[in-house]
């Protein structure tokens, strides 16, 4: 973490955020400062959405308690967290005078960027760290489907091919309901096993199977089907 925080870009963004965020009194102020907006969005794993100006502004401005707001139509966990955390800026111009609100974003930013930093060392590390951090709060299959990173870890861990994602939502939901025991998400040891299996499958998928023919036995089927190989794998065992 110390090595990560010492990176020039990261250190500069954190320092800029600390210095300038106290001058932000409205959503409009935040939208006009790209560095502050980038840090804020990154805190919720949404940094890639920074150029979707109209959408970001709506998410920051609309009441998350209003069932007609855009955030409630999307039902995407990252946007929901952003909206709920930031709506207070619409109500209180001194929102960022509260140190807790500033620290919430900075800690989220550091966590997300650190996971990205670690992910550059090996395929799957970022996703594994994210899954390990948030899986304990998962209670329903729909939550897995709504979060693309959670879904990626589960899909790869189960050995499901990418074509699984092209199925209808209810088909995906029914299949995962059979494959997953949601109570396992409450057990840290079983979450660790899920992460371990995901990393193993990620390594296999990123290794040339011709170099070791045994690896081909663990590859997902390639005939367009959605069944993993081998069938009936318990990703928590």
PDB file of C-alpha atoms in Angstrom:
ATOM      1  CA  UNK A   1       0.000   0.000   0.000  1.00  0.00           C
ATOM      2  CA  UNK A   2       2.864   2.401   0.776  1.00  0.00           C
ATOM      3  CA  UNK A   3       4.394   1.714  -2.639  1.00  0.00           C
ATOM      4  CA  UNK A   4       1.006   2.314  -4.267  1.00  0.00           C
ATOM      5  CA  UNK A   5       0.344   5.584  -2.421  1.00  0.00           C
ATOM      6  CA  UNK A   6       3.821   6.828  -3.329  1.00  0.00           C
ATOM      7  CA  UNK A   7       3.045   6.716  -7.041  1.00  0.00           C
ATOM      8  CA  UNK A   8       3.172  10.300  -8.399  1.00  0.00           C
ATOM      9  CA  UNK A   9      -0.299  10.219  -9.975  1.00  0.00           C
ATOM     10  CA  UNK A  10      -1.986   8.682  -6.949  1.00  0.00           C
ATOM     11  CA  UNK A  11      -0.254  10.961  -4.459  1.00  0.00           C
ATOM     12  CA  UNK A  12      -1.046  14.029  -6.575  1.00  0.00           C
ATOM     13  CA  UNK A  13      -4.731  13.128  -6.941  1.00  0.00           C
ATOM     14  CA  UNK A  14      -5.121  12.511  -3.215  1.00  0.00           C
ATOM     15  CA  UNK A  15      -3.428  15.783  -2.328  1.00  0.00           C
ATOM     16  CA  UNK A  16      -5.477  17.728  -4.888  1.00  0.00           C
ATOM     17  CA  UNK A  17      -8.679  16.187  -3.568  1.00  0.00           C
ATOM     18  CA  UNK A  18      -7.864  17.127   0.027  1.00  0.00           C
ATOM     19  CA  UNK A  19      -7.011  20.696  -0.913  1.00  0.00           C
ATOM     20  CA  UNK A  20      -9.839  21.470  -3.321  1.00  0.00           C
ATOM     21  CA  UNK A  21     -12.833  19.412  -2.202  1.00  0.00           C
ATOM     22  CA  UNK A  22     -13.612  21.863   0.621  1.00  0.00           C
ATOM     23  CA  UNK A  23     -14.463  24.449  -2.048  1.00  0.00           C
ATOM     24  CA  UNK A  24     -17.120  22.233  -3.618  1.00  0.00           C
ATOM     25  CA  UNK A  25     -20.565  23.447  -2.591  1.00  0.00           C
ATOM     26  CA  UNK A  26     -22.756  21.761  -5.195  1.00  0.00           C
ATOM     27  CA  UNK A  27     -22.948  18.965  -7.741  1.00  0.00           C
ATOM     28  CA  UNK A  28     -22.201  21.552 -10.411  1.00  0.00           C
ATOM     29  CA  UNK A  29     -18.961  22.496  -8.639  1.00  0.00           C
ATOM     30  CA  UNK A  30     -17.927  18.857  -8.525  1.00  0.00           C
ATOM     31  CA  UNK A  31     -18.751  18.282 -12.183  1.00  0.00           C
ATOM     32  CA  UNK A  32     -16.521  21.208 -13.196  1.00  0.00           C
ATOM     33  CA  UNK A  33     -13.420  19.756 -11.514  1.00  0.00           C
ATOM     34  CA  UNK A  34     -12.323  16.658 -13.420  1.00  0.00           C
ATOM     35  CA  UNK A  35      -9.748  15.510 -10.868  1.00  0.00           C
ATOM     36  CA  UNK A  36     -12.208  15.689  -7.978  1.00  0.00           C
ATOM     37  CA  UNK A  37     -14.871  13.970 -10.058  1.00  0.00           C
ATOM     38  CA  UNK A  38     -12.425  11.237 -11.103  1.00  0.00           C
ATOM     39  CA  UNK A  39     -11.489  10.520  -7.489  1.00  0.00           C
ATOM     40  CA  UNK A  40     -15.148  10.496  -6.458  1.00  0.00           C
ATOM     41  CA  UNK A  41     -16.201   8.105  -9.210  1.00  0.00           C
ATOM     42  CA  UNK A  42     -13.214   5.839  -8.585  1.00  0.00           C
ATOM     43  CA  UNK A  43     -14.291   5.518  -4.961  1.00  0.00           C
ATOM     44  CA  UNK A  44     -17.318   3.634  -6.293  1.00  0.00           C
ATOM     45  CA  UNK A  45     -15.506   1.778  -9.115  1.00  0.00           C
ATOM     46  CA  UNK A  46     -17.099   4.102 -11.678  1.00  0.00           C
ATOM     47  CA  UNK A  47     -14.046   5.966 -12.997  1.00  0.00           C
ATOM     48  CA  UNK A  48     -14.630   4.597 -16.507  1.00  0.00           C
ATOM     49  CA  UNK A  49     -17.943   6.500 -16.627  1.00  0.00           C
ATOM     50  CA  UNK A  50     -16.402   9.948 -16.184  1.00  0.00           C
ATOM     51  CA  UNK A  51     -17.134  11.085 -19.746  1.00  0.00           C
ATOM     52  CA  UNK A  52     -20.842  10.227 -19.485  1.00  0.00           C
ATOM     53  CA  UNK A  53     -21.498  13.730 -18.206  1.00  0.00           C
ATOM     54  CA  UNK A  54     -25.309  13.788 -18.309  1.00  0.00           C
ATOM     55  CA  UNK A  55     -25.662  10.376 -16.691  1.00  0.00           C
ATOM     56  CA  UNK A  56     -23.164  11.120 -13.917  1.00  0.00           C
ATOM     57  CA  UNK A  57     -24.877  14.428 -13.155  1.00  0.00           C
ATOM     58  CA  UNK A  58     -28.254  12.704 -12.916  1.00  0.00           C
ATOM     59  CA  UNK A  59     -26.893  10.062 -10.580  1.00  0.00           C
ATOM     60  CA  UNK A  60     -25.410  12.713  -8.329  1.00  0.00           C
ATOM     61  CA  UNK A  61     -28.492  14.947  -8.391  1.00  0.00           C
ATOM     62  CA  UNK A  62     -31.554  12.712  -8.212  1.00  0.00           C
ATOM     63  CA  UNK A  63     -33.004  11.498  -4.927  1.00  0.00           C
ATOM     64  CA  UNK A  64     -32.085   7.802  -4.462  1.00  0.00           C
ATOM     65  CA  UNK A  65     -35.259   7.381  -2.416  1.00  0.00           C
ATOM     66  CA  UNK A  66     -37.417   8.376  -5.387  1.00  0.00           C
ATOM     67  CA  UNK A  67     -38.527   5.176  -7.135  1.00  0.00           C
ATOM     68  CA  UNK A  68     -38.636   7.065 -10.440  1.00  0.00           C
ATOM     69  CA  UNK A  69     -35.032   8.231 -10.264  1.00  0.00           C
ATOM     70  CA  UNK A  70     -32.599   6.834 -12.815  1.00  0.00           C
ATOM     71  CA  UNK A  71     -30.545   5.010 -10.210  1.00  0.00           C
ATOM     72  CA  UNK A  72     -33.566   2.920  -9.206  1.00  0.00           C
ATOM     73  CA  UNK A  73     -34.309   2.050 -12.806  1.00  0.00           C
ATOM     74  CA  UNK A  74     -30.768   0.785 -13.417  1.00  0.00           C
ATOM     75  CA  UNK A  75     -30.460  -1.270 -10.217  1.00  0.00           C
ATOM     76  CA  UNK A  76     -26.662  -1.310 -10.455  1.00  0.00           C
ATOM     77  CA  UNK A  77     -24.929  -1.531  -7.044  1.00  0.00           C
ATOM     78  CA  UNK A  78     -22.092   0.870  -7.842  1.00  0.00           C
ATOM     79  CA  UNK A  79     -24.435   3.648  -8.969  1.00  0.00           C
ATOM     80  CA  UNK A  80     -26.746   2.995  -6.019  1.00  0.00           C
ATOM     81  CA  UNK A  81     -23.868   3.393  -3.552  1.00  0.00           C
ATOM     82  CA  UNK A  82     -22.692   6.582  -5.276  1.00  0.00           C
ATOM     83  CA  UNK A  83     -26.157   8.121  -5.290  1.00  0.00           C
ATOM     84  CA  UNK A  84     -26.861   7.354  -1.644  1.00  0.00           C
ATOM     85  CA  UNK A  85     -23.449   8.549  -0.489  1.00  0.00           C
ATOM     86  CA  UNK A  86     -23.468  11.786  -2.485  1.00  0.00           C
ATOM     87  CA  UNK A  87     -27.081  12.978  -2.432  1.00  0.00           C
ATOM     88  CA  UNK A  88     -26.375  15.024   0.682  1.00  0.00           C
ATOM     89  CA  UNK A  89     -24.375  17.439  -1.473  1.00  0.00           C
ATOM     90  CA  UNK A  90     -27.683  18.569  -3.006  1.00  0.00           C
ATOM     91  CA  UNK A  91     -29.065  19.397   0.416  1.00  0.00           C
ATOM     92  CA  UNK A  92     -26.088  20.869   2.240  1.00  0.00           C
ATOM     93  CA  UNK A  93     -23.501  23.202   0.661  1.00  0.00           C
ATOM     94  CA  UNK A  94     -21.184  22.332   3.545  1.00  0.00           C
ATOM     95  CA  UNK A  95     -21.345  18.621   2.736  1.00  0.00           C
ATOM     96  CA  UNK A  96     -17.587  18.426   2.217  1.00  0.00           C
ATOM     97  CA  UNK A  97     -16.831  20.391   5.347  1.00  0.00           C
ATOM     98  CA  UNK A  98     -17.698  17.145   7.088  1.00  0.00           C
ATOM     99  CA  UNK A  99     -14.473  15.168   7.360  1.00  0.00           C
ATOM    100  CA  UNK A 100     -16.367  11.877   7.347  1.00  0.00           C
ATOM    101  CA  UNK A 101     -17.733  12.584   3.854  1.00  0.00           C
ATOM    102  CA  UNK A 102     -14.263  13.447   2.562  1.00  0.00           C
ATOM    103  CA  UNK A 103     -12.691  10.357   4.118  1.00  0.00           C
ATOM    104  CA  UNK A 104     -15.414   8.104   2.729  1.00  0.00           C
ATOM    105  CA  UNK A 105     -14.423   9.046  -0.805  1.00  0.00           C
ATOM    106  CA  UNK A 106     -10.680   8.990  -0.177  1.00  0.00           C
ATOM    107  CA  UNK A 107     -10.795   5.529   1.380  1.00  0.00           C
ATOM    108  CA  UNK A 108     -12.952   4.217  -1.445  1.00  0.00           C
ATOM    109  CA  UNK A 109     -10.583   5.745  -3.988  1.00  0.00           C
ATOM    110  CA  UNK A 110      -7.495   4.253  -2.346  1.00  0.00           C
ATOM    111  CA  UNK A 111      -9.116   0.825  -2.126  1.00  0.00           C
ATOM    112  CA  UNK A 112     -10.239   0.773  -5.751  1.00  0.00           C
ATOM    113  CA  UNK A 113      -7.002   2.125  -7.154  1.00  0.00           C
ATOM    114  CA  UNK A 114      -4.940  -0.223  -4.974  1.00  0.00           C
ATOM    115  CA  UNK A 115      -6.897  -3.201  -6.283  1.00  0.00           C
ATOM    116  CA  UNK A 116      -6.231  -1.997  -9.831  1.00  0.00           C
ATOM    117  CA  UNK A 117      -2.551  -1.548  -8.973  1.00  0.00           C
ATOM    118  CA  UNK A 118      -2.322  -5.086  -7.631  1.00  0.00           C
ATOM    119  CA  UNK A 119      -4.234  -6.369 -10.638  1.00  0.00           C
ATOM    120  CA  UNK A 120      -1.408  -5.295 -12.926  1.00  0.00           C
ATOM    121  CA  UNK A 121       0.798  -7.949 -11.296  1.00  0.00           C
ATOM    122  CA  UNK A 122      -1.307 -10.940 -12.331  1.00  0.00           C
ATOM    123  CA  UNK A 123      -4.626 -11.606 -14.134  1.00  0.00           C
ATOM    124  CA  UNK A 124      -7.625 -11.806 -11.829  1.00  0.00           C
ATOM    125  CA  UNK A 125      -6.039 -10.273  -8.734  1.00  0.00           C
ATOM    126  CA  UNK A 126      -8.147  -7.097  -8.836  1.00  0.00           C
ATOM    127  CA  UNK A 127     -11.380  -9.052  -9.240  1.00  0.00           C
ATOM    128  CA  UNK A 128     -10.367 -11.486  -6.498  1.00  0.00           C
ATOM    129  CA  UNK A 129      -9.638  -8.678  -4.032  1.00  0.00           C
ATOM    130  CA  UNK A 130     -12.944  -6.995  -4.825  1.00  0.00           C
ATOM    131  CA  UNK A 131     -14.875 -10.243  -4.407  1.00  0.00           C
ATOM    132  CA  UNK A 132     -13.165 -10.995  -1.100  1.00  0.00           C
ATOM    133  CA  UNK A 133     -14.072  -7.518   0.130  1.00  0.00           C
ATOM    134  CA  UNK A 134     -17.771  -7.415  -0.796  1.00  0.00           C
ATOM    135  CA  UNK A 135     -18.959 -11.043  -1.020  1.00  0.00           C
ATOM    136  CA  UNK A 136     -19.896 -11.121   2.665  1.00  0.00           C
ATOM    137  CA  UNK A 137     -22.713  -8.688   1.954  1.00  0.00           C
ATOM    138  CA  UNK A 138     -24.263 -10.808  -0.800  1.00  0.00           C
ATOM    139  CA  UNK A 139     -27.580 -12.415   0.132  1.00  0.00           C
ATOM    140  CA  UNK A 140     -29.332 -13.080  -3.184  1.00  0.00           C
ATOM    141  CA  UNK A 141     -28.435 -14.382  -6.633  1.00  0.00           C
ATOM    142  CA  UNK A 142     -29.806 -11.146  -8.104  1.00  0.00           C
ATOM    143  CA  UNK A 143     -27.032  -9.237  -6.320  1.00  0.00           C
ATOM    144  CA  UNK A 144     -24.421 -11.382  -8.047  1.00  0.00           C
ATOM    145  CA  UNK A 145     -26.031 -10.809 -11.435  1.00  0.00           C
ATOM    146  CA  UNK A 146     -26.251  -7.053 -10.848  1.00  0.00           C
ATOM    147  CA  UNK A 147     -22.540  -6.676 -10.074  1.00  0.00           C
ATOM    148  CA  UNK A 148     -20.391  -7.449 -13.116  1.00  0.00           C
ATOM    149  CA  UNK A 149     -17.262  -8.150 -11.059  1.00  0.00           C
ATOM    150  CA  UNK A 150     -19.008 -10.535  -8.680  1.00  0.00           C
ATOM    151  CA  UNK A 151     -20.595 -12.218 -11.661  1.00  0.00           C
ATOM    152  CA  UNK A 152     -17.239 -12.566 -13.411  1.00  0.00           C
ATOM    153  CA  UNK A 153     -15.650 -14.252 -10.388  1.00  0.00           C
ATOM    154  CA  UNK A 154     -18.589 -16.622  -9.939  1.00  0.00           C
ATOM    155  CA  UNK A 155     -18.829 -17.464 -13.644  1.00  0.00           C
ATOM    156  CA  UNK A 156     -15.125 -18.196 -13.999  1.00  0.00           C
ATOM    157  CA  UNK A 157     -15.064 -20.093 -10.695  1.00  0.00           C
ATOM    158  CA  UNK A 158     -17.922 -22.295 -11.882  1.00  0.00           C
ATOM    159  CA  UNK A 159     -16.257 -22.864 -15.231  1.00  0.00           C
ATOM    160  CA  UNK A 160     -19.144 -21.309 -17.150  1.00  0.00           C
ATOM    161  CA  UNK A 161     -18.245 -20.066 -20.653  1.00  0.00           C
ATOM    162  CA  UNK A 162     -18.622 -16.429 -21.689  1.00  0.00           C
ATOM    163  CA  UNK A 163     -21.703 -17.424 -23.712  1.00  0.00           C
ATOM    164  CA  UNK A 164     -23.499 -17.859 -20.380  1.00  0.00           C
ATOM    165  CA  UNK A 165     -23.816 -14.072 -20.264  1.00  0.00           C
ATOM    166  CA  UNK A 166     -25.870 -14.066 -23.461  1.00  0.00           C
ATOM    167  CA  UNK A 167     -28.670 -16.066 -21.827  1.00  0.00           C
ATOM    168  CA  UNK A 168     -31.859 -14.351 -20.680  1.00  0.00           C
ATOM    169  CA  UNK A 169     -31.681 -12.904 -17.183  1.00  0.00           C
ATOM    170  CA  UNK A 170     -34.122 -15.442 -15.707  1.00  0.00           C
ATOM    171  CA  UNK A 171     -32.155 -18.311 -17.271  1.00  0.00           C
ATOM    172  CA  UNK A 172     -28.946 -17.057 -15.715  1.00  0.00           C
ATOM    173  CA  UNK A 173     -30.667 -16.571 -12.384  1.00  0.00           C
ATOM    174  CA  UNK A 174     -32.160 -20.075 -12.395  1.00  0.00           C
ATOM    175  CA  UNK A 175     -28.819 -21.675 -13.271  1.00  0.00           C
ATOM    176  CA  UNK A 176     -26.909 -19.812 -10.572  1.00  0.00           C
ATOM    177  CA  UNK A 177     -29.614 -20.607  -8.008  1.00  0.00           C
ATOM    178  CA  UNK A 178     -28.849 -24.283  -8.600  1.00  0.00           C
ATOM    179  CA  UNK A 179     -25.079 -23.858  -8.538  1.00  0.00           C
ATOM    180  CA  UNK A 180     -24.735 -21.537  -5.542  1.00  0.00           C
ATOM    181  CA  UNK A 181     -25.614 -21.903  -1.867  1.00  0.00           C
ATOM    182  CA  UNK A 182     -26.087 -18.295  -0.815  1.00  0.00           C
ATOM    183  CA  UNK A 183     -25.405 -19.179   2.826  1.00  0.00           C
ATOM    184  CA  UNK A 184     -21.804 -19.873   1.785  1.00  0.00           C
ATOM    185  CA  UNK A 185     -21.323 -16.140   1.226  1.00  0.00           C
ATOM    186  CA  UNK A 186     -21.562 -15.710   4.995  1.00  0.00           C
ATOM    187  CA  UNK A 187     -18.633 -18.040   5.617  1.00  0.00           C
ATOM    188  CA  UNK A 188     -15.207 -16.336   5.213  1.00  0.00           C
ATOM    189  CA  UNK A 189     -13.493 -19.710   4.726  1.00  0.00           C
ATOM    190  CA  UNK A 190     -15.794 -20.598   1.836  1.00  0.00           C
ATOM    191  CA  UNK A 191     -15.328 -17.160   0.293  1.00  0.00           C
ATOM    192  CA  UNK A 192     -11.576 -17.795   0.414  1.00  0.00           C
ATOM    193  CA  UNK A 193     -12.147 -21.097  -1.386  1.00  0.00           C
ATOM    194  CA  UNK A 194     -14.185 -19.316  -4.050  1.00  0.00           C
ATOM    195  CA  UNK A 195     -11.410 -16.783  -4.586  1.00  0.00           C
ATOM    196  CA  UNK A 196      -8.821 -19.551  -4.747  1.00  0.00           C
ATOM    197  CA  UNK A 197     -10.794 -21.469  -7.370  1.00  0.00           C
ATOM    198  CA  UNK A 198     -11.356 -18.300  -9.406  1.00  0.00           C
ATOM    199  CA  UNK A 199      -7.622 -17.577  -9.453  1.00  0.00           C
ATOM    200  CA  UNK A 200      -6.813 -21.155 -10.438  1.00  0.00           C
ATOM    201  CA  UNK A 201      -9.342 -21.082 -13.281  1.00  0.00           C
ATOM    202  CA  UNK A 202      -8.085 -17.651 -14.364  1.00  0.00           C
ATOM    203  CA  UNK A 203      -4.529 -18.972 -14.528  1.00  0.00           C
ATOM    204  CA  UNK A 204      -5.679 -22.005 -16.512  1.00  0.00           C
ATOM    205  CA  UNK A 205      -7.640 -19.793 -18.920  1.00  0.00           C
ATOM    206  CA  UNK A 206      -4.570 -17.620 -19.452  1.00  0.00           C
ATOM    207  CA  UNK A 207      -2.221 -20.548 -20.055  1.00  0.00           C
ATOM    208  CA  UNK A 208      -1.633 -22.177 -23.412  1.00  0.00           C
ATOM    209  CA  UNK A 209      -3.310 -25.579 -23.046  1.00  0.00           C
ATOM    210  CA  UNK A 210      -1.094 -27.027 -25.798  1.00  0.00           C
ATOM    211  CA  UNK A 211       1.865 -26.604 -23.478  1.00  0.00           C
ATOM    212  CA  UNK A 212       0.222 -29.013 -21.054  1.00  0.00           C
ATOM    213  CA  UNK A 213      -2.583 -31.206 -22.519  1.00  0.00           C
ATOM    214  CA  UNK A 214      -3.916 -31.895 -19.014  1.00  0.00           C
ATOM    215  CA  UNK A 215      -5.099 -28.268 -18.810  1.00  0.00           C
ATOM    216  CA  UNK A 216      -7.565 -28.858 -21.643  1.00  0.00           C
ATOM    217  CA  UNK A 217      -9.548 -31.114 -19.291  1.00  0.00           C
ATOM    218  CA  UNK A 218     -10.426 -28.088 -17.191  1.00  0.00           C
ATOM    219  CA  UNK A 219     -11.436 -25.723 -20.000  1.00  0.00           C
ATOM    220  CA  UNK A 220     -15.120 -24.750 -20.421  1.00  0.00           C
ATOM    221  CA  UNK A 221     -16.974 -26.460 -23.238  1.00  0.00           C
ATOM    222  CA  UNK A 222     -16.681 -24.635 -26.553  1.00  0.00           C
ATOM    223  CA  UNK A 223     -19.713 -25.934 -28.417  1.00  0.00           C
ATOM    224  CA  UNK A 224     -21.848 -22.965 -27.509  1.00  0.00           C
ATOM    225  CA  UNK A 225     -23.380 -24.696 -24.505  1.00  0.00           C
ATOM    226  CA  UNK A 226     -23.534 -23.201 -21.067  1.00  0.00           C
ATOM    227  CA  UNK A 227     -22.463 -26.151 -18.972  1.00  0.00           C
ATOM    228  CA  UNK A 228     -19.141 -26.024 -17.137  1.00  0.00           C
ATOM    229  CA  UNK A 229     -16.599 -28.807 -17.427  1.00  0.00           C
ATOM    230  CA  UNK A 230     -16.465 -30.640 -15.172  1.00  0.00           C
ATOM    231  CA  UNK A 231     -20.197 -30.518 -14.337  1.00  0.00           C
ATOM    232  CA  UNK A 232     -21.531 -29.982 -10.836  1.00  0.00           C
ATOM    233  CA  UNK A 233     -18.489 -28.194  -9.446  1.00  0.00           C
ATOM    234  CA  UNK A 234     -18.984 -26.701  -5.988  1.00  0.00           C
ATOM    235  CA  UNK A 235     -16.954 -23.507  -6.095  1.00  0.00           C
ATOM    236  CA  UNK A 236     -16.794 -23.295  -2.305  1.00  0.00           C
ATOM    237  CA  UNK A 237     -15.193 -26.727  -1.803  1.00  0.00           C
TER     238      UNK A 237
END
